[in-house]
CSV table of N, CA and C in Angstrom, one decimal:
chain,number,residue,atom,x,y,z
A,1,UNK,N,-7.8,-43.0,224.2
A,1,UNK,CA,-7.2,-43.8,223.2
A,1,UNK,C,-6.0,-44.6,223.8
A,2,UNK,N,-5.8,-45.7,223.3
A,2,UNK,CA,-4.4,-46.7,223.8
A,2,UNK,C,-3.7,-47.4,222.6
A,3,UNK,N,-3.9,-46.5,221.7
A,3,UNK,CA,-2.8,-47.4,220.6
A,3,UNK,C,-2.2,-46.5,219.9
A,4,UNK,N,-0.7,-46.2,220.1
A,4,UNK,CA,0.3,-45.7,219.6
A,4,UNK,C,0.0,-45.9,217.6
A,5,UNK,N,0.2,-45.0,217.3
A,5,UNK,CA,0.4,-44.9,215.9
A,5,UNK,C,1.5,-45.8,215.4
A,6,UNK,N,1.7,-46.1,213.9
A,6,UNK,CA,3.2,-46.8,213.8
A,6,UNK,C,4.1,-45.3,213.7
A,7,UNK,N,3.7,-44.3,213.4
A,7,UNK,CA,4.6,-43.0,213.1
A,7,UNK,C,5.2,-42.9,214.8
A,8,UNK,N,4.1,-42.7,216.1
A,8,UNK,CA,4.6,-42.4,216.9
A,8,UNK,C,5.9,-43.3,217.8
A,9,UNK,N,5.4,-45.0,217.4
A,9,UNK,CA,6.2,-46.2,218.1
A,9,UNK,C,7.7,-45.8,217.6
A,10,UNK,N,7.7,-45.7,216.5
A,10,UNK,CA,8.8,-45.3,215.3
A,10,UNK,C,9.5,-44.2,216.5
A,11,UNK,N,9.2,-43.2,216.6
A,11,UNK,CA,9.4,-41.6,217.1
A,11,UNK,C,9.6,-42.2,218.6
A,12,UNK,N,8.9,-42.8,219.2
A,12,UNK,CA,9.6,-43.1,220.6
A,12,UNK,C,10.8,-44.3,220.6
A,13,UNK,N,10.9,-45.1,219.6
A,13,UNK,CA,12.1,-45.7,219.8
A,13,UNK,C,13.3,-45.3,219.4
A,14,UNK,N,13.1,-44.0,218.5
A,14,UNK,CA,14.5,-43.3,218.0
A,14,UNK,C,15.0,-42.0,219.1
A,15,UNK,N,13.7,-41.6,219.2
A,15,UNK,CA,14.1,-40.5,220.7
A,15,UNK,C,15.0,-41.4,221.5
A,16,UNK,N,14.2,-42.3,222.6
A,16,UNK,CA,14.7,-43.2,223.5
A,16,UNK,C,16.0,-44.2,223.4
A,17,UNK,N,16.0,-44.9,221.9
A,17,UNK,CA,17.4,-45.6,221.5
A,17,UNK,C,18.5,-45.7,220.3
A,18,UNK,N,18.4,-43.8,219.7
A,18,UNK,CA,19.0,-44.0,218.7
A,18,UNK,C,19.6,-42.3,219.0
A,19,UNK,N,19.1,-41.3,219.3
A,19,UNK,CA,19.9,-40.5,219.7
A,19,UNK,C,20.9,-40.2,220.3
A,20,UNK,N,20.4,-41.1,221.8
A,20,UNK,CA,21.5,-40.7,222.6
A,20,UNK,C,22.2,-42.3,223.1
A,21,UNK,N,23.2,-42.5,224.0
A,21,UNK,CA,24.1,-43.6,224.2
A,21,UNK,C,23.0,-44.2,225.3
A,22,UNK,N,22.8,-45.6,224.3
A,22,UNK,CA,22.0,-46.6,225.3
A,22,UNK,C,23.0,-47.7,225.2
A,23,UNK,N,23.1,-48.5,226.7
A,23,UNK,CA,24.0,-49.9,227.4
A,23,UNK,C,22.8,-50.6,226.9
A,24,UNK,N,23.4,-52.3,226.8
A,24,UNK,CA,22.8,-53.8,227.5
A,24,UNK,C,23.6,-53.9,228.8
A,25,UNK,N,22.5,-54.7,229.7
A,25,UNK,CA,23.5,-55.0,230.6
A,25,UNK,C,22.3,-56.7,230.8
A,26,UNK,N,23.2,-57.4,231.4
A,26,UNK,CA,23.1,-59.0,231.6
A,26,UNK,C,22.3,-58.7,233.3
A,27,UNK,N,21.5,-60.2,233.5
A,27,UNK,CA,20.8,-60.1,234.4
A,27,UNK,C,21.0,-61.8,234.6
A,28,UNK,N,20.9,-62.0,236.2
A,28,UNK,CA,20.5,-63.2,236.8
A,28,UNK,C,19.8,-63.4,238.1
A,29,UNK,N,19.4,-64.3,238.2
A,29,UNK,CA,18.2,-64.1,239.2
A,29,UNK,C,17.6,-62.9,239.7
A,30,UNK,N,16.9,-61.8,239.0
A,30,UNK,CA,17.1,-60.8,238.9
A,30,UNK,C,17.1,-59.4,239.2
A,31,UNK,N,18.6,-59.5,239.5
A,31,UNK,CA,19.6,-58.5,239.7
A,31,UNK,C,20.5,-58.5,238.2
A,32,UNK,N,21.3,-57.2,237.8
A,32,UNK,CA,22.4,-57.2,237.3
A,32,UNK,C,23.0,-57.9,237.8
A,33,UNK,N,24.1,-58.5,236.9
A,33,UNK,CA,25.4,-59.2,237.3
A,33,UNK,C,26.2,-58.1,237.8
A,34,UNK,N,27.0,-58.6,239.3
A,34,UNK,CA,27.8,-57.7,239.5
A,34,UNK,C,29.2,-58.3,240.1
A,35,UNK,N,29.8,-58.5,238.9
A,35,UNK,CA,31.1,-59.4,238.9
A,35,UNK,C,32.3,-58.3,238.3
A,36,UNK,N,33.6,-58.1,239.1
A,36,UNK,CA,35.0,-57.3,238.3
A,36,UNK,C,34.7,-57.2,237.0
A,37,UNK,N,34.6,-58.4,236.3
A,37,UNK,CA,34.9,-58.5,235.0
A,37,UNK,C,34.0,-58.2,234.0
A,38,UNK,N,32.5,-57.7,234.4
A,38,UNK,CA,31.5,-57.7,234.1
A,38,UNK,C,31.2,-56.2,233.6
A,39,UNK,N,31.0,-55.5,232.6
A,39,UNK,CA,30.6,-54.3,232.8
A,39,UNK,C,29.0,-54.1,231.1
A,40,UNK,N,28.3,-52.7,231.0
A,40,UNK,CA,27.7,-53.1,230.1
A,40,UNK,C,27.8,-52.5,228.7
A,41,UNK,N,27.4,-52.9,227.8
A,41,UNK,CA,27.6,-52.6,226.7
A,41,UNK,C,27.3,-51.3,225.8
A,42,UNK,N,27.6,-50.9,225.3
A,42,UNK,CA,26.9,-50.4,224.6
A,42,UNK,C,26.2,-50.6,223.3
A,43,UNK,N,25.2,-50.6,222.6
A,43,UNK,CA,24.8,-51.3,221.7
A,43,UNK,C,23.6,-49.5,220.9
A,44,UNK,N,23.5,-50.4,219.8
A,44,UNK,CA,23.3,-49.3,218.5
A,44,UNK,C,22.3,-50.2,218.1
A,45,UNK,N,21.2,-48.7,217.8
A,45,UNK,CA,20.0,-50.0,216.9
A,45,UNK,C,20.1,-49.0,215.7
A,46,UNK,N,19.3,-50.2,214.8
A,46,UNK,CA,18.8,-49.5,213.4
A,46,UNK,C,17.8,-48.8,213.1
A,47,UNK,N,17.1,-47.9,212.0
A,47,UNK,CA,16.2,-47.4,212.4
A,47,UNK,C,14.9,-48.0,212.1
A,48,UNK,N,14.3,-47.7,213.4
A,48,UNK,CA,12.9,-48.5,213.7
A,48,UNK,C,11.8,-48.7,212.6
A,49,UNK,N,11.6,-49.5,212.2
A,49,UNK,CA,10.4,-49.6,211.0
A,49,UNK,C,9.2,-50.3,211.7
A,50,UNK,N,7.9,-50.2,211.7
A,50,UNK,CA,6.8,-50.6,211.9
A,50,UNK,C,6.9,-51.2,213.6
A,51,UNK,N,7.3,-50.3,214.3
A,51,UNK,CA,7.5,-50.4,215.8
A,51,UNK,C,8.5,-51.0,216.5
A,52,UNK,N,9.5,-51.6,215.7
A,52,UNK,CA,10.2,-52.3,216.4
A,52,UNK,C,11.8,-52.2,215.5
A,53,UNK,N,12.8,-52.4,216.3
A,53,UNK,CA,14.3,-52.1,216.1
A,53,UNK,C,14.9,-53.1,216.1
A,54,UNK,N,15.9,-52.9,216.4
A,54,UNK,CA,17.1,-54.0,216.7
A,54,UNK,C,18.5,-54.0,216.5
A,55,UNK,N,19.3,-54.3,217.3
A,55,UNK,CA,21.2,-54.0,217.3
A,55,UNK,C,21.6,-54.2,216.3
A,56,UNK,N,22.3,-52.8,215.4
A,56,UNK,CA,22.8,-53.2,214.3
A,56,UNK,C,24.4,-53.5,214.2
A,57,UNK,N,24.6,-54.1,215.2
A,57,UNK,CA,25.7,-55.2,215.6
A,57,UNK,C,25.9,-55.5,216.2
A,58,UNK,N,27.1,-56.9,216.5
A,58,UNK,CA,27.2,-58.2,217.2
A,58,UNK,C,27.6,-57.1,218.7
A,59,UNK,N,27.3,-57.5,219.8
A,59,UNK,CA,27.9,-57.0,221.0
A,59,UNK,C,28.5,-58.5,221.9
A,60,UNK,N,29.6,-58.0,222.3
A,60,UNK,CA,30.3,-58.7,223.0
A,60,UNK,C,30.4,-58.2,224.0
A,61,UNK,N,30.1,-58.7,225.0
A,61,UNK,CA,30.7,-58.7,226.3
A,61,UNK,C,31.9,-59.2,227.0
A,62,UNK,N,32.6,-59.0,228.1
A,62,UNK,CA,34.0,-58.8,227.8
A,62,UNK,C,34.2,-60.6,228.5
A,63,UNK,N,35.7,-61.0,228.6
A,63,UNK,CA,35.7,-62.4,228.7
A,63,UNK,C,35.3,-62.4,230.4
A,64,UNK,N,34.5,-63.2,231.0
A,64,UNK,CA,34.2,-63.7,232.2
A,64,UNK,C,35.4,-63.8,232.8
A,65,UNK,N,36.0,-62.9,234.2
A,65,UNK,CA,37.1,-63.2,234.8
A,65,UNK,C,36.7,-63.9,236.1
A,66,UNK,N,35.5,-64.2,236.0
A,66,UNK,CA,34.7,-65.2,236.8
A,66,UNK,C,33.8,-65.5,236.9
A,67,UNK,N,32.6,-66.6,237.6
A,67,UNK,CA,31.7,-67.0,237.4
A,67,UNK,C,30.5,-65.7,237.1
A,68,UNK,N,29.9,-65.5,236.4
A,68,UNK,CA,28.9,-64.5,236.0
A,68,UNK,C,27.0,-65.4,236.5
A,69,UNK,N,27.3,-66.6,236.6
A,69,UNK,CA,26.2,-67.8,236.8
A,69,UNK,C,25.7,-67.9,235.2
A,70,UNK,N,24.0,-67.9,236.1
A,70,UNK,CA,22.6,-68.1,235.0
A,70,UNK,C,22.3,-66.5,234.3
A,71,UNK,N,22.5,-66.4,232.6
A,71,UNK,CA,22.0,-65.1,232.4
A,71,UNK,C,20.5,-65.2,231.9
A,72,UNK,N,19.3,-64.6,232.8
A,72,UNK,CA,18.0,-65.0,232.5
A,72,UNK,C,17.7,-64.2,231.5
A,73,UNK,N,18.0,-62.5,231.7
A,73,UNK,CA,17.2,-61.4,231.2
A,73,UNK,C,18.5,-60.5,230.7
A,74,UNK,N,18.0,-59.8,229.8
A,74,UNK,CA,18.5,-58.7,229.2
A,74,UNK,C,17.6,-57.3,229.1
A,75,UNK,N,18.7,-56.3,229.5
A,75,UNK,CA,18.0,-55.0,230.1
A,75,UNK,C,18.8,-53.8,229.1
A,76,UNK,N,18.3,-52.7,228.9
A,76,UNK,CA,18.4,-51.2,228.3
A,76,UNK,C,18.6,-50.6,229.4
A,77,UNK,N,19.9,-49.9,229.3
A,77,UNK,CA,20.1,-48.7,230.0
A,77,UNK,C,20.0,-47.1,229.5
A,78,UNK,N,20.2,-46.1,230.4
A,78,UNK,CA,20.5,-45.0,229.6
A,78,UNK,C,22.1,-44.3,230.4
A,79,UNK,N,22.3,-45.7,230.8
A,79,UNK,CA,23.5,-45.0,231.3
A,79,UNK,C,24.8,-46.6,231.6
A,80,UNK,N,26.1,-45.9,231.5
A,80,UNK,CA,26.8,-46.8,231.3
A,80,UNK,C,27.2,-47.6,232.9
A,81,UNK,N,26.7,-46.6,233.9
A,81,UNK,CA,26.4,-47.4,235.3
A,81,UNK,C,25.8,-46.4,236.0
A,82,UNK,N,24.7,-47.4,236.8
A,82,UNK,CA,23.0,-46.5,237.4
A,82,UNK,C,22.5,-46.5,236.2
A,83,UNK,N,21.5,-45.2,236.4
A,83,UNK,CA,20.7,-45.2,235.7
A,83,UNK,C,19.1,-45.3,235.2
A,84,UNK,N,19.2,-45.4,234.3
A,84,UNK,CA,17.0,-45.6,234.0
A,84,UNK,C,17.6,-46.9,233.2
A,85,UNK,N,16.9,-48.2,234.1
A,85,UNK,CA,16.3,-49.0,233.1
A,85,UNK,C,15.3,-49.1,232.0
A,86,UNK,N,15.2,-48.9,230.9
A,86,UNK,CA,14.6,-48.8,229.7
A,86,UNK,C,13.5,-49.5,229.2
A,87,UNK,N,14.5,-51.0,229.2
A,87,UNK,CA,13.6,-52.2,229.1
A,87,UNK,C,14.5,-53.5,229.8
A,88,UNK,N,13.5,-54.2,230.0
A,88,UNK,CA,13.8,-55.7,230.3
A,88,UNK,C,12.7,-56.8,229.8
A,89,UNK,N,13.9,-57.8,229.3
A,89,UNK,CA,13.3,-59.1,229.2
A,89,UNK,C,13.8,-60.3,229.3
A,90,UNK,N,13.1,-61.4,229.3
A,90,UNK,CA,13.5,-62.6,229.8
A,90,UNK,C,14.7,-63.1,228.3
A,91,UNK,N,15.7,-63.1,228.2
A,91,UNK,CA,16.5,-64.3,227.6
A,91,UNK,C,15.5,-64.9,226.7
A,92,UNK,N,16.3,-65.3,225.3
A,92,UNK,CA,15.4,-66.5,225.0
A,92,UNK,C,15.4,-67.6,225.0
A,93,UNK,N,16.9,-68.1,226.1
A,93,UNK,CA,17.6,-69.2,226.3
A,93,UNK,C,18.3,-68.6,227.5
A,94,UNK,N,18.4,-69.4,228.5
A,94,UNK,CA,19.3,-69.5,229.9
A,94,UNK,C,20.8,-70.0,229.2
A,95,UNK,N,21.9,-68.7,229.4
A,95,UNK,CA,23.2,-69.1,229.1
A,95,UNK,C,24.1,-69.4,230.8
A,96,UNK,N,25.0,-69.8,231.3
A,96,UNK,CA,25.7,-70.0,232.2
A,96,UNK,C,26.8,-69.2,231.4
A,97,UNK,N,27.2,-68.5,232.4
A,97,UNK,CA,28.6,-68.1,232.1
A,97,UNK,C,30.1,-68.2,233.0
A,98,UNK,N,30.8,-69.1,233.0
A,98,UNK,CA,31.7,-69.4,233.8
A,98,UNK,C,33.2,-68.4,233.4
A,99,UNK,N,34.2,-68.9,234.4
A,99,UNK,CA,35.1,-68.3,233.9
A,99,UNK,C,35.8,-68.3,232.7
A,100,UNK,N,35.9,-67.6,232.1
A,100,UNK,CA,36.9,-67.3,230.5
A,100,UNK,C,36.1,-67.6,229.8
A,101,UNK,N,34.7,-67.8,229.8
A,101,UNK,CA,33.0,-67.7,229.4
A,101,UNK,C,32.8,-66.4,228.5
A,102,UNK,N,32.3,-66.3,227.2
A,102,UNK,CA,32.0,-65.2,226.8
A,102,UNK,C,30.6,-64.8,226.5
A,103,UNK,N,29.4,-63.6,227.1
A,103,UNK,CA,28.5,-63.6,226.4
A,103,UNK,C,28.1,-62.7,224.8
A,104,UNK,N,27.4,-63.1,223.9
A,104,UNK,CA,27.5,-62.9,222.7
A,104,UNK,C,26.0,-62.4,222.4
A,105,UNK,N,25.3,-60.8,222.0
A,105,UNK,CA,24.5,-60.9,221.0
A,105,UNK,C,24.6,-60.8,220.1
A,106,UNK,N,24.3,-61.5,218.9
A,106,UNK,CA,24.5,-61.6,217.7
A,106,UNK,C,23.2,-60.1,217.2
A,107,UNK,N,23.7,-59.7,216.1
A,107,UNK,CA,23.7,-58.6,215.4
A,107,UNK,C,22.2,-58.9,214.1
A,108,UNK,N,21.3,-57.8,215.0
A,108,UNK,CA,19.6,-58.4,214.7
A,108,UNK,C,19.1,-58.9,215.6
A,109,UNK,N,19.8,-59.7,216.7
A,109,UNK,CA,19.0,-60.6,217.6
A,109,UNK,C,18.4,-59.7,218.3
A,110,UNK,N,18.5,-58.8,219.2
A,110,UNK,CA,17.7,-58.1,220.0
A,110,UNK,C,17.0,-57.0,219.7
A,111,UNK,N,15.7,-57.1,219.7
A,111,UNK,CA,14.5,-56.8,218.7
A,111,UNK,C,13.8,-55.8,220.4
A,112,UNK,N,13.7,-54.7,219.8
A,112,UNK,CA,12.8,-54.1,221.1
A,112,UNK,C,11.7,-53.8,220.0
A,113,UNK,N,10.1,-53.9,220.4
A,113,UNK,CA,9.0,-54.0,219.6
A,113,UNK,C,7.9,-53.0,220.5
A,114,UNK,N,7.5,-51.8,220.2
A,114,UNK,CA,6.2,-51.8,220.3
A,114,UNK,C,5.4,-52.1,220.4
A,115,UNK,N,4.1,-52.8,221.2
A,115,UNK,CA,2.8,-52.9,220.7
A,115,UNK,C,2.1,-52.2,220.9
């Protein structure tokens, strides 16, 4: 068999990102960003309905105290440095982040989905 139930998708995304402390962290050409000023987030999802989640608020990241570049991808940690990467995906827009630059996900926007 290869298709997850909707009960089970549900049950792995609350195990994996609702019990315990999961980061965003920012990505460019891809590596994390590894800038002073740079560190990652932590972020909260809601609970999962029909395979898929999403941050039940805005996360900010802190102000650029220098060039950060091109942010392509956005990644899940399980830790607030190192770690298991979770997930990764591509941006759905290429931001530049220069100095005194802020990056912003708005609250809903990042959708992790089962298929």
């Amino acid at each position: 068999m290869n298709h997850m139930s909707i009960y089970l998708k549900n049950k792995v995304l609350t195990d994996n990102l609702r019990t315990t402390p999961v980061y965003v962290a920012l990505f460019n050409n891809g590596a994390e960003v590894a800038q002073p000023s740079y560190t990652r987030q932590t972020i909260t999802f809601i609970a999962p309905t029909d395979g898929q989640t999403s941050n039940s608020a805005d996360i900010l990241f802190p102000i650029a105290g220098e060039n950060w570049g091109d942010i392509t991808h956005i990644g899940i940690f399980d830790s607030l440095t190192g770690g298991n990467l979770l997930f990764k995906s591509p941006a759905e827009f290429v931001k530049t982040i220069d100095v005194s630059s802020q990056y912003k996900i708005p609250k809903n926007y990042l959708i992790v989905r089962l298929k």
